[in-house]
PDB file of C-alpha atoms in Angstrom:
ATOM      1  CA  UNK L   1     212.467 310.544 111.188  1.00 90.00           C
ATOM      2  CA  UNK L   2     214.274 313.046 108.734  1.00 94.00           C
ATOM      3  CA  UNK L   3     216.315 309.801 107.753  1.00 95.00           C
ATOM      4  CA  UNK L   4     213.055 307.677 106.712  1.00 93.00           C
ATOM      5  CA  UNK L   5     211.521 311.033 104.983  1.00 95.00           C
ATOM      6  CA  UNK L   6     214.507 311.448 102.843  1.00 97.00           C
ATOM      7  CA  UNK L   7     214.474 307.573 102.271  1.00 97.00           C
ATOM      8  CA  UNK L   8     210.856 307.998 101.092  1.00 97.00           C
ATOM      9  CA  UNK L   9     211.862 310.966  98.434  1.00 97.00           C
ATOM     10  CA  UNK L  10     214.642 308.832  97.191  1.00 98.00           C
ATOM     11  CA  UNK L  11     212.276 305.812  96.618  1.00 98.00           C
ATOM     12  CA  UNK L  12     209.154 307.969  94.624  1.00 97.00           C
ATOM     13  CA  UNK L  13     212.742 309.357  92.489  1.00 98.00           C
ATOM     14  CA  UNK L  14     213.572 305.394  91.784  1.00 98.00           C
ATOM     15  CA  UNK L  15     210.423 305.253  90.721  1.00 97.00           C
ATOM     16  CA  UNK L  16     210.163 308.029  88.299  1.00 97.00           C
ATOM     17  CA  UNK L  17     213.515 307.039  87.450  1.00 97.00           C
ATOM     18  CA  UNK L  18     212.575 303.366  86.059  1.00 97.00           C
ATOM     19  CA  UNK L  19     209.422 304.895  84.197  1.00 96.00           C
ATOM     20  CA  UNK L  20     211.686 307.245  82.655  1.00 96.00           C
ATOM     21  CA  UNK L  21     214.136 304.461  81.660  1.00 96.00           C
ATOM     22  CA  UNK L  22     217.035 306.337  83.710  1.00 97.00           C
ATOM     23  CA  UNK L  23     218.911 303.356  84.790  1.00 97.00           C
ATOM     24  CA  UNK L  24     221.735 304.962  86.033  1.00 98.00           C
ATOM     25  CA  UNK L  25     219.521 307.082  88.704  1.00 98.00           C
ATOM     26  CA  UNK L  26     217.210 304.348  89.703  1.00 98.00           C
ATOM     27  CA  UNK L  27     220.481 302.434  90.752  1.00 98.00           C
ATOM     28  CA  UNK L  28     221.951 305.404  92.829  1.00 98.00           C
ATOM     29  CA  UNK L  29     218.308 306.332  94.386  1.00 98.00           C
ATOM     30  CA  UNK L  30     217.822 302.622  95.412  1.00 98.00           C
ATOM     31  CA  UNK L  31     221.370 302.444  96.840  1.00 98.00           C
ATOM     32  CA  UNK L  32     220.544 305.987  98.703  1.00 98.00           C
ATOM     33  CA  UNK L  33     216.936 304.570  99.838  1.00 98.00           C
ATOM     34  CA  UNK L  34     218.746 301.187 101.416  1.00 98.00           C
ATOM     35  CA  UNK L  35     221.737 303.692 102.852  1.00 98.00           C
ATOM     36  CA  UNK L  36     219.141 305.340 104.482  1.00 98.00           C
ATOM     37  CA  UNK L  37     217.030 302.600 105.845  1.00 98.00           C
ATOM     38  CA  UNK L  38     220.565 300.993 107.360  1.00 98.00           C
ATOM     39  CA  UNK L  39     221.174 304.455 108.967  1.00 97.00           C
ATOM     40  CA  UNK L  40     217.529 304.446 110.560  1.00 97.00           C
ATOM     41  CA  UNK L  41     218.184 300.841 112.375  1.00 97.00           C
ATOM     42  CA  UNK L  42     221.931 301.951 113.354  1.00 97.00           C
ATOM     43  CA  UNK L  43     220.077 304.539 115.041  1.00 96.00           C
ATOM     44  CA  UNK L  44     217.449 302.433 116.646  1.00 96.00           C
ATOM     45  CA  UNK L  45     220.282 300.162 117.639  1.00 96.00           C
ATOM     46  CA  UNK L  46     221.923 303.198 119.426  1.00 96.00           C
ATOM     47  CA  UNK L  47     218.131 304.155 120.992  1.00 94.00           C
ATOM     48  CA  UNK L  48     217.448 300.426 122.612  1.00 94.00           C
ATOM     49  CA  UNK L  49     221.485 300.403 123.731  1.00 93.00           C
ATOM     50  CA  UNK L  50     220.775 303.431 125.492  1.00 91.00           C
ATOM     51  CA  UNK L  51     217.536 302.418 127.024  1.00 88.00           C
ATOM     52  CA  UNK L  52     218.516 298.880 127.767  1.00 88.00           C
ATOM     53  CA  UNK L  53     221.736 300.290 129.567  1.00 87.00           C
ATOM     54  CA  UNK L  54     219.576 302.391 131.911  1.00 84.00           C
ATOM     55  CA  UNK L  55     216.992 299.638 132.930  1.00 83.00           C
ATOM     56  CA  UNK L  56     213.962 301.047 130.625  1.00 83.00           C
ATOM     57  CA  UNK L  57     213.031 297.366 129.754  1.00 83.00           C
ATOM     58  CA  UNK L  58     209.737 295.887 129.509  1.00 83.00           C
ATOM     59  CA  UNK L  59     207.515 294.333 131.640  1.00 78.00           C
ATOM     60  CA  UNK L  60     208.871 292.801 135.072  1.00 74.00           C
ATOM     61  CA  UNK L  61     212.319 293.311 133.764  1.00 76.00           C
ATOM     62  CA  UNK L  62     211.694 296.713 134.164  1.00 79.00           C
ATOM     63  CA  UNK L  63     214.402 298.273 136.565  1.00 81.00           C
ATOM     64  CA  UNK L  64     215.052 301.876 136.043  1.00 81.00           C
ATOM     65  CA  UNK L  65     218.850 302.912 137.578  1.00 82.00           C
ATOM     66  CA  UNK L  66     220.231 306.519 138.626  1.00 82.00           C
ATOM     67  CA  UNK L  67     221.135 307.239 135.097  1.00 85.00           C
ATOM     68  CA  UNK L  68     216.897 306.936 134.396  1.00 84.00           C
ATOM     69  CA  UNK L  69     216.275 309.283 137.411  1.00 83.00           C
ATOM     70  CA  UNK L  70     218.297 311.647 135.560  1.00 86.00           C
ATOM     71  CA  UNK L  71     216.854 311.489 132.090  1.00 84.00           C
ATOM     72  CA  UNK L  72     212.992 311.474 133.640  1.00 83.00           C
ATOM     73  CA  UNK L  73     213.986 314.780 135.901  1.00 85.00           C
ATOM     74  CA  UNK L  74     215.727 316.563 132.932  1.00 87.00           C
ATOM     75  CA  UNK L  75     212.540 315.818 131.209  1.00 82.00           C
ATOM     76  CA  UNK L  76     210.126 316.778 134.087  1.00 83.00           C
ATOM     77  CA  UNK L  77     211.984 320.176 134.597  1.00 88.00           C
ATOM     78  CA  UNK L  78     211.754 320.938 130.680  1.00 85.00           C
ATOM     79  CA  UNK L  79     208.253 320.249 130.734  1.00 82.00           C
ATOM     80  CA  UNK L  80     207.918 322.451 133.678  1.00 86.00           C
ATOM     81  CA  UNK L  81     206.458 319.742 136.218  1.00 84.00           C
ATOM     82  CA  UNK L  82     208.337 318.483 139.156  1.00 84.00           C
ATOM     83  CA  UNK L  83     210.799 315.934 139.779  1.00 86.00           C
ATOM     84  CA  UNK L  84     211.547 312.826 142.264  1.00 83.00           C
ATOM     85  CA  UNK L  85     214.416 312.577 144.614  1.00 83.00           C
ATOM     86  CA  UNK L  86     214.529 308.663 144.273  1.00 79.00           C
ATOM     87  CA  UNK L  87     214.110 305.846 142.143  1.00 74.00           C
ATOM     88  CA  UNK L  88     211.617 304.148 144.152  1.00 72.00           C
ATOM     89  CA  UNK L  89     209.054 307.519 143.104  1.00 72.00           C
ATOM     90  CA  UNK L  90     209.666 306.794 139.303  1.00 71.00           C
ATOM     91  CA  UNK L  91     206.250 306.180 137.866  1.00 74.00           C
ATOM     92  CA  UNK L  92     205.688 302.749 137.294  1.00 72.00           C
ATOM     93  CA  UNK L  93     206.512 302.882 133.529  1.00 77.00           C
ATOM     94  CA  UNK L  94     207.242 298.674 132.619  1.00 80.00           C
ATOM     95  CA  UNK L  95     203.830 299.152 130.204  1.00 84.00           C
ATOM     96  CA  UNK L  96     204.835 301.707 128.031  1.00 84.00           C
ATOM     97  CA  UNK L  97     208.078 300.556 127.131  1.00 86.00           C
ATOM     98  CA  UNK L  98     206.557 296.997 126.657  1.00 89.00           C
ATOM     99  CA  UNK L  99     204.407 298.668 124.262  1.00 91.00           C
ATOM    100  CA  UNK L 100     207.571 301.060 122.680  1.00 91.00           C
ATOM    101  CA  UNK L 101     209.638 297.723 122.642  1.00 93.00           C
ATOM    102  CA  UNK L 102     206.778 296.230 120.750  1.00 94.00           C
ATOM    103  CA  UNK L 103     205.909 298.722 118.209  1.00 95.00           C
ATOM    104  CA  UNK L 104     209.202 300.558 117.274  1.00 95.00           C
ATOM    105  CA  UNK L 105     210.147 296.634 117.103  1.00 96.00           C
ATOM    106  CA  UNK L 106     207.474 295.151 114.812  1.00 97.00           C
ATOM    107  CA  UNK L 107     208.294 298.996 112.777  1.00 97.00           C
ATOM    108  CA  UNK L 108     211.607 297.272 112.992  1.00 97.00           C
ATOM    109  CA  UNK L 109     211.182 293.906 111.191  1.00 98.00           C
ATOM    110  CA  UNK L 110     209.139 295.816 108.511  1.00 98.00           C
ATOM    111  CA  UNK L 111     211.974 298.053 107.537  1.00 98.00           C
ATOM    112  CA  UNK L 112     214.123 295.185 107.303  1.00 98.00           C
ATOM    113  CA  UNK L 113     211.537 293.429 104.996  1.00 98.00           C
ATOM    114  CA  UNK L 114     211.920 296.823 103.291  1.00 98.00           C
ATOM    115  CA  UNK L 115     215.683 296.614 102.936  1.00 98.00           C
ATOM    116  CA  UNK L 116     215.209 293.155 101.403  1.00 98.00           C
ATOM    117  CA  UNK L 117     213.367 294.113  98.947  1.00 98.00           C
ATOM    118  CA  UNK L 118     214.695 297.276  97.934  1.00 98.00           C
ATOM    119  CA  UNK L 119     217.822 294.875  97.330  1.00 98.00           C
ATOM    120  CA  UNK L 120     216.270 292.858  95.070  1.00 98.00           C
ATOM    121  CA  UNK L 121     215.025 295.555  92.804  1.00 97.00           C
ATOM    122  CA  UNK L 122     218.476 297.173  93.018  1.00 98.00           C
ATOM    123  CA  UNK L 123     219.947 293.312  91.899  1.00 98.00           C
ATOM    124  CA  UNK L 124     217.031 293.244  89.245  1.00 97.00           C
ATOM    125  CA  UNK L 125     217.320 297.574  88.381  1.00 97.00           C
ATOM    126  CA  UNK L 126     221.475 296.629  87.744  1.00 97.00           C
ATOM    127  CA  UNK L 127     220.412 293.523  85.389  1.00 97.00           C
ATOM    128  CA  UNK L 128     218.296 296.349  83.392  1.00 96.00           C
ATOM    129  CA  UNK L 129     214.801 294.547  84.059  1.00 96.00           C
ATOM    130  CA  UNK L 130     213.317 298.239  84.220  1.00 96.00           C
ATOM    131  CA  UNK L 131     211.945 300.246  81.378  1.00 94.00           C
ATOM    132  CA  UNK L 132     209.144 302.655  80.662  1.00 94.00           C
ATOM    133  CA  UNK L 133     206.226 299.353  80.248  1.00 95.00           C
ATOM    134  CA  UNK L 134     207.644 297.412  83.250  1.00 96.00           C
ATOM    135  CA  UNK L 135     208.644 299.205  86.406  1.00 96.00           C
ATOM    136  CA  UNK L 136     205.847 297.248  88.605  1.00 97.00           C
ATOM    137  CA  UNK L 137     207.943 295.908  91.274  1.00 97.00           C
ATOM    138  CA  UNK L 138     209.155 299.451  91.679  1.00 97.00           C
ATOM    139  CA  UNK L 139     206.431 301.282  91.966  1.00 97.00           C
ATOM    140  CA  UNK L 140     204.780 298.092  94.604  1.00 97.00           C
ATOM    141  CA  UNK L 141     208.090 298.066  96.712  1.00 98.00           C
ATOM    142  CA  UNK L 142     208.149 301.647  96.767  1.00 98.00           C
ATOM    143  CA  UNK L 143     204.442 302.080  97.839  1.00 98.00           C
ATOM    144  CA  UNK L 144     205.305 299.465 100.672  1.00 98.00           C
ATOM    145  CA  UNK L 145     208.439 302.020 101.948  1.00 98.00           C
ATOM    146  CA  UNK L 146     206.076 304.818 102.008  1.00 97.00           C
ATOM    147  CA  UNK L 147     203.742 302.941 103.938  1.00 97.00           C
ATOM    148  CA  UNK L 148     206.359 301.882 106.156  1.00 97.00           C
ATOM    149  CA  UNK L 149     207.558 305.303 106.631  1.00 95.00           C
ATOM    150  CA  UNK L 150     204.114 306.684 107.155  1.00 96.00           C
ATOM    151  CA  UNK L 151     203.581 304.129 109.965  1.00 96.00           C
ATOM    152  CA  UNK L 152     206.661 305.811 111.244  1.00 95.00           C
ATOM    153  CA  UNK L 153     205.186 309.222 111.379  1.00 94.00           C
ATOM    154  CA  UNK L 154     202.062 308.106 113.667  1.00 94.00           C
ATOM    155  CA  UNK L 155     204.603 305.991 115.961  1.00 94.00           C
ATOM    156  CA  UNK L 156     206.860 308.655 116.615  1.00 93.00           C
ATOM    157  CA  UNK L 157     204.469 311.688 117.819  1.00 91.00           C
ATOM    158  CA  UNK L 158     202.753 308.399 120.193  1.00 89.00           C
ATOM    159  CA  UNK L 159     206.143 307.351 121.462  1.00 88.00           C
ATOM    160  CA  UNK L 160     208.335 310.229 121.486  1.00 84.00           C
ATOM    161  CA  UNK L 161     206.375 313.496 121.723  1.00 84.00           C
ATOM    162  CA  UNK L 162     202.911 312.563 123.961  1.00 76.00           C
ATOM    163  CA  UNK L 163     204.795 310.642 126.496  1.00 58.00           C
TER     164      UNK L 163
END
């Protein structure tokens, strides 16, 4: 989350940058923005590894191991409420990761969409196609990021905090 926050402050700088005719800065801030939106999926990457590993899949594939006892009684004693001595007791959770698979995934595809075109402005920003009457593309690639990244602020409290 902090990673796609400071991705979104380095994108509304680009921006500023190319209406200010700062070439230089609207490079490094683009460059910064995709470093940052590469870090976020490395991270993801790490997340579904993790998950995958321990049998949180989706649907019928769902097939929780020891490793997933552990994680759901470390959370059940931090949130104060009690814990299962078995695997068979886990709650049937198959639906909520097919819906976490789903929408951290489709988030997913969107931020690579992102990355592709925050690496054509940054081809186009490096050929100098910027100035203070054309900076367009910025500012509509840039208001796509933020909406990405604001999507990412209602997903995470739904799929990290409430459950």
């Amino acid at each position: 989350t902090v990673v796609l926050i400071l991705s979104s402050f380095t994108m509304a700088t680009a921006v500023r940058n190319a209406q200010m005719e700062n070439r230089k800065w609207l490079i490094r801030n683009l460059v910064i923005t995709l470093a940052c939106a590469f870090g976020f999926l490395v991270i993801k990457a790490f997340e579904y590894s993790h998950k995958l590993h321990i049998g949180l899949k989706w649907g019928s594939s769902y097939s929780p191991n020891a490793d997933a006892l552990k994680e759901y009684n470390e959370a059940m004693v931090t949130a104060g409420r009690p814990v299962v001595d078995n695997i068979s007791q886990l709650p049937d959770l198959h639906q909520f990761f097919s819906i976490y698979y789903c929408m951290t995934g489709l988030h997913g595809i969107h931020v690579v969409l992102g990355i592709v075109a925050i690496s054509l402005l940054l081809r186009r920003a490096i050929r100098g196609d910027f100035n203070r009457y054309y900076f367009t593309a910025v500012d509509g690639v840039g208001l796509y990021w933020h909406l990405v990244d604001l999507i990412w602020i209602f997903l995470f409290p739904l799929m990290y905090l409430i459950h």
